[in-house]
Amino acid sequence: AITKSRRGPTCPARSTSPPPGLTFNERGIPDIKLDIDSSVKRATKQLCSTMVGDVHDRLHRCNVCLICDRSEIGTAAFFDYISRERVLRHKDRLSVESYEREHGILHEMVKEYYAVEGFDGLLLSPRAPRRGDVFLCCSTCRNGLRASRASLVTPPKFSIANNFATGALPESLTITQEDGTERTFDVTEEALTPEIRAAIAPYRPHCYIISYWG
């Protein structure tokens, strides 16, 4: 009679010898040295990228792009500073006039929200950190502000001036009721639920829609 072996495949024997270069102390514990210098340098670089003011103040501020109002999440985006002169070379592309010519009249409150000192008539982010006459800008918008594109009519792709002027809610709202009287409501942070924010948002920039089935 023929019998089949039930033994599985043999495993290679494990080596009992220590890896080359590994040493042990007098208690038999391996001397493992971890090189964390490169990790510390990367963390320090990332930490310094959000620092504002004097180094002794230890103040940090989220990286926000002057052109598109985009905030940095994690370390994926690349931000750097650009000069005021470079932005002004593209003032016709970033102006309120350019926005209204393509997308209609912009509300005065939205114009005030995107007003930055030194850039009269332009739609820019007041949240962007600055160091003197240089302002923080993301890599996408910095590429859109190249000298070769200064003569273009269209604004940078994700810029506020390219129909991404979403603005923000005021601290209070005044509503005219049916009897003609006016009533003022305070807009508190607690009242702005995610559902309310989504319902009143005129635009939703920088979002991705992913369809999935199966």
Tab-separated table of C-alpha atoms in Angstrom:
chain	number	residue	atom	x	y	z
A	1	ALA	CA	0.000	0.000	0.000
A	2	ILE	CA	1.134	3.548	-0.766
A	3	THR	CA	0.956	6.006	2.097
A	4	LYS	CA	1.209	9.772	1.761
A	5	SER	CA	3.325	11.760	4.142
A	6	ARG	CA	1.455	14.376	6.173
A	7	ARG	CA	4.624	16.251	7.008
A	8	GLY	CA	4.588	19.830	5.803
A	9	PRO	CA	7.428	21.638	4.079
A	10	THR	CA	10.555	21.876	6.135
A	11	CYS	CA	11.547	25.304	7.476
A	12	PRO	CA	15.114	26.500	7.219
A	13	ALA	CA	17.013	26.318	10.462
A	14	ARG	CA	17.279	29.597	12.312
A	15	SER	CA	20.717	31.017	12.776
A	16	THR	CA	21.789	31.357	16.388
A	17	SER	CA	24.776	33.522	15.613
A	18	PRO	CA	24.379	37.293	16.230
A	19	PRO	CA	24.266	39.686	13.263
A	20	PRO	CA	27.660	41.001	12.196
A	21	GLY	CA	28.768	44.049	14.121
A	22	LEU	CA	26.390	43.436	17.057
A	23	THR	CA	28.053	43.569	20.468
A	24	PHE	CA	26.821	42.753	23.966
A	25	ASN	CA	27.511	44.309	27.320
A	26	GLU	CA	28.516	42.451	30.456
A	27	ARG	CA	24.892	41.529	31.196
A	28	GLY	CA	24.409	39.979	27.771
A	29	ILE	CA	22.176	42.785	26.503
A	30	PRO	CA	22.793	43.887	22.879
A	31	ASP	CA	24.306	47.335	22.441
A	32	ILE	CA	21.835	48.898	20.020
A	33	LYS	CA	22.569	52.448	18.928
A	34	LEU	CA	19.820	54.390	17.198
A	35	ASP	CA	20.693	57.214	14.842
A	36	ILE	CA	17.983	59.837	15.416
A	37	ASP	CA	19.940	62.845	14.184
A	38	SER	CA	18.235	62.875	10.775
A	39	SER	CA	14.774	62.571	12.369
A	40	VAL	CA	15.528	65.409	14.765
A	41	LYS	CA	16.693	67.601	11.886
A	42	ARG	CA	13.492	66.959	9.904
A	43	ALA	CA	11.313	67.657	12.943
A	44	THR	CA	13.220	70.862	13.716
A	45	LYS	CA	12.868	72.042	10.112
A	46	GLN	CA	9.117	71.408	10.177
A	47	LEU	CA	8.789	73.157	13.536
A	48	CYS	CA	10.701	76.210	12.346
A	49	SER	CA	8.519	76.484	9.234
A	50	THR	CA	5.537	77.575	11.371
A	51	MET	CA	7.455	79.973	13.617
A	52	VAL	CA	6.481	83.647	13.480
A	53	GLY	CA	8.063	86.619	15.188
A	54	ASP	CA	11.291	86.437	17.145
A	55	VAL	CA	12.788	83.032	17.869
A	56	HIS	CA	12.660	83.759	21.603
A	57	ASP	CA	8.893	84.371	21.476
A	58	ARG	CA	8.262	80.733	20.521
A	59	LEU	CA	5.106	81.673	18.645
A	60	HIS	CA	3.803	79.425	15.895
A	61	ARG	CA	1.138	79.928	13.276
A	62	CYS	CA	-0.401	77.538	10.771
A	63	ASN	CA	1.016	77.786	7.254
A	64	VAL	CA	-1.555	79.460	4.993
A	65	CYS	CA	-1.060	80.470	1.375
A	66	LEU	CA	-1.445	84.170	0.558
A	67	ILE	CA	-2.907	83.474	-2.882
A	68	CYS	CA	-5.370	80.611	-2.355
A	69	ASP	CA	-5.972	80.708	1.438
A	70	ARG	CA	-4.995	77.049	1.653
A	71	SER	CA	-3.922	75.687	5.035
A	72	GLU	CA	-1.157	73.128	5.436
A	73	ILE	CA	-2.299	69.778	6.794
A	74	GLY	CA	0.531	67.510	7.858
A	75	THR	CA	3.792	67.851	5.972
A	76	ALA	CA	2.651	67.036	2.421
A	77	ALA	CA	2.354	70.587	1.112
A	78	PHE	CA	5.407	72.695	0.408
A	79	PHE	CA	5.285	76.341	1.460
A	80	ASP	CA	7.832	79.070	0.942
A	81	TYR	CA	7.952	82.865	1.072
A	82	ILE	CA	7.486	85.156	-1.932
A	83	SER	CA	8.153	88.874	-2.152
A	84	ARG	CA	5.573	91.633	-2.289
A	85	GLU	CA	7.000	92.795	-5.624
A	86	ARG	CA	6.428	89.372	-7.168
A	87	VAL	CA	2.774	89.387	-6.138
A	88	LEU	CA	2.243	92.923	-7.450
A	89	ARG	CA	3.545	91.896	-10.865
A	90	HIS	CA	0.366	89.796	-11.115
A	91	LYS	CA	-2.014	92.355	-9.581
A	92	ASP	CA	-4.237	92.421	-12.673
A	93	ARG	CA	-4.826	88.669	-12.328
A	94	LEU	CA	-5.547	88.819	-8.564
A	95	SER	CA	-7.661	91.982	-8.458
A	96	VAL	CA	-11.275	92.491	-7.456
A	97	GLU	CA	-11.846	93.997	-10.883
A	98	SER	CA	-10.656	90.792	-12.557
A	99	TYR	CA	-12.930	88.701	-10.326
A	100	GLU	CA	-16.021	90.810	-11.009
A	101	ARG	CA	-15.346	90.861	-14.734
A	102	GLU	CA	-15.564	87.071	-14.867
A	103	HIS	CA	-17.877	86.135	-11.971
A	104	GLY	CA	-20.079	89.128	-11.195
A	105	ILE	CA	-20.247	91.672	-8.396
A	106	LEU	CA	-18.540	90.655	-5.160
A	107	HIS	CA	-20.099	91.653	-1.840
A	108	GLU	CA	-18.298	94.402	0.053
A	109	MET	CA	-17.949	92.223	3.156
A	110	VAL	CA	-16.122	89.587	1.120
A	111	LYS	CA	-13.813	92.234	-0.327
A	112	GLU	CA	-12.984	93.422	3.185
A	113	TYR	CA	-12.384	89.849	4.339
A	114	TYR	CA	-9.734	89.274	1.668
A	115	ALA	CA	-8.044	92.656	2.023
A	116	VAL	CA	-4.342	92.615	2.967
A	117	GLU	CA	-2.376	95.718	3.874
A	118	GLY	CA	-0.146	96.826	1.030
A	119	PHE	CA	-2.215	95.083	-1.660
A	120	ASP	CA	-5.071	97.491	-2.364
A	121	GLY	CA	-7.756	96.053	-4.624
A	122	LEU	CA	-6.437	92.484	-4.522
A	123	LEU	CA	-8.087	89.327	-3.189
A	124	LEU	CA	-5.550	87.743	-0.844
A	125	SER	CA	-5.587	85.793	2.401
A	126	PRO	CA	-5.191	87.843	5.587
A	127	ARG	CA	-4.330	84.595	7.417
A	128	ALA	CA	-1.045	84.100	5.555
A	129	PRO	CA	2.038	84.638	7.756
A	130	ARG	CA	4.454	87.361	6.691
A	131	ARG	CA	8.017	88.346	7.465
A	132	GLY	CA	8.440	91.974	6.561
A	133	ASP	CA	7.702	92.249	2.836
A	134	VAL	CA	7.617	88.506	2.118
A	135	PHE	CA	4.520	86.324	2.438
A	136	LEU	CA	3.934	82.594	2.684
A	137	CYS	CA	2.783	80.889	-0.526
A	138	CYS	CA	2.173	77.259	-1.509
A	139	SER	CA	4.114	75.620	-4.325
A	140	THR	CA	1.087	75.486	-6.660
A	141	CYS	CA	0.395	79.218	-6.466
A	142	ARG	CA	4.088	80.078	-6.554
A	143	ASN	CA	4.305	78.200	-9.837
A	144	GLY	CA	1.284	80.166	-11.080
A	145	LEU	CA	3.040	83.446	-10.273
A	146	ARG	CA	6.044	82.861	-12.496
A	147	ALA	CA	7.330	85.849	-14.444
A	148	SER	CA	6.343	84.227	-17.746
A	149	ARG	CA	2.672	84.234	-16.661
A	150	ALA	CA	2.443	87.869	-15.597
A	151	SER	CA	0.860	88.827	-18.927
A	152	LEU	CA	-1.950	86.246	-18.634
A	153	VAL	CA	-5.518	87.351	-18.012
A	154	THR	CA	-6.651	84.310	-16.040
A	155	PRO	CA	-5.681	84.061	-12.334
A	156	PRO	CA	-3.781	81.108	-10.825
A	157	LYS	CA	-5.858	77.926	-10.769
A	158	PHE	CA	-6.747	77.750	-7.064
A	159	SER	CA	-6.395	81.436	-6.216
A	160	ILE	CA	-9.075	83.330	-4.327
A	161	ALA	CA	-9.535	85.518	-7.410
A	162	ASN	CA	-10.469	82.454	-9.487
A	163	ASN	CA	-13.991	82.246	-8.035
A	164	PHE	CA	-12.844	80.852	-4.674
A	165	ALA	CA	-13.815	83.908	-2.614
A	166	THR	CA	-15.841	82.063	0.026
A	167	GLY	CA	-15.413	84.624	2.800
A	168	ALA	CA	-16.630	84.009	6.346
A	169	LEU	CA	-19.744	84.619	8.380
A	170	PRO	CA	-20.021	87.919	10.269
A	171	GLU	CA	-20.356	88.028	14.039
A	172	SER	CA	-24.030	88.989	13.739
A	173	LEU	CA	-26.812	88.797	11.147
A	174	THR	CA	-29.718	91.223	10.743
A	175	ILE	CA	-32.907	89.787	9.224
A	176	THR	CA	-35.946	91.763	8.072
A	177	GLN	CA	-39.100	90.011	9.232
A	178	GLU	CA	-42.503	89.894	7.526
A	179	ASP	CA	-43.856	92.859	9.516
A	180	GLY	CA	-40.923	95.022	8.408
A	181	THR	CA	-39.061	94.985	11.686
A	182	GLU	CA	-35.436	93.959	11.869
A	183	ARG	CA	-34.002	91.376	14.215
A	184	THR	CA	-30.308	90.824	14.880
A	185	PHE	CA	-28.869	87.420	15.737
A	186	ASP	CA	-25.418	86.736	17.144
A	187	VAL	CA	-23.514	84.148	15.117
A	188	THR	CA	-21.773	81.991	17.708
A	189	GLU	CA	-19.357	79.166	17.069
A	190	GLU	CA	-21.734	76.725	18.749
A	191	ALA	CA	-24.529	77.628	16.305
A	192	LEU	CA	-22.408	76.805	13.250
A	193	THR	CA	-22.925	73.076	13.039
A	194	PRO	CA	-21.362	71.124	10.144
A	195	GLU	CA	-24.818	70.919	8.528
A	196	ILE	CA	-25.287	74.697	8.715
A	197	ARG	CA	-21.817	75.347	7.333
A	198	ALA	CA	-22.459	73.033	4.383
A	199	ALA	CA	-25.887	74.557	3.703
A	200	ILE	CA	-24.701	78.180	3.535
A	201	ALA	CA	-21.318	77.639	1.855
A	202	PRO	CA	-21.497	79.098	-1.679
A	203	TYR	CA	-18.394	77.177	-2.774
A	204	ARG	CA	-16.411	74.232	-1.507
A	205	PRO	CA	-12.837	74.649	-2.750
A	206	HIS	CA	-10.119	71.986	-2.703
A	207	CYS	CA	-12.435	69.044	-2.120
A	208	TYR	CA	-12.335	65.615	-3.687
A	209	ILE	CA	-15.330	63.385	-4.398
A	210	ILE	CA	-14.597	59.664	-4.400
A	211	SER	CA	-17.163	57.225	-5.774
A	212	TYR	CA	-17.035	53.666	-4.507
A	213	TRP	CA	-19.123	50.592	-5.112
A	214	GLY	CA	-18.701	46.850	-4.936
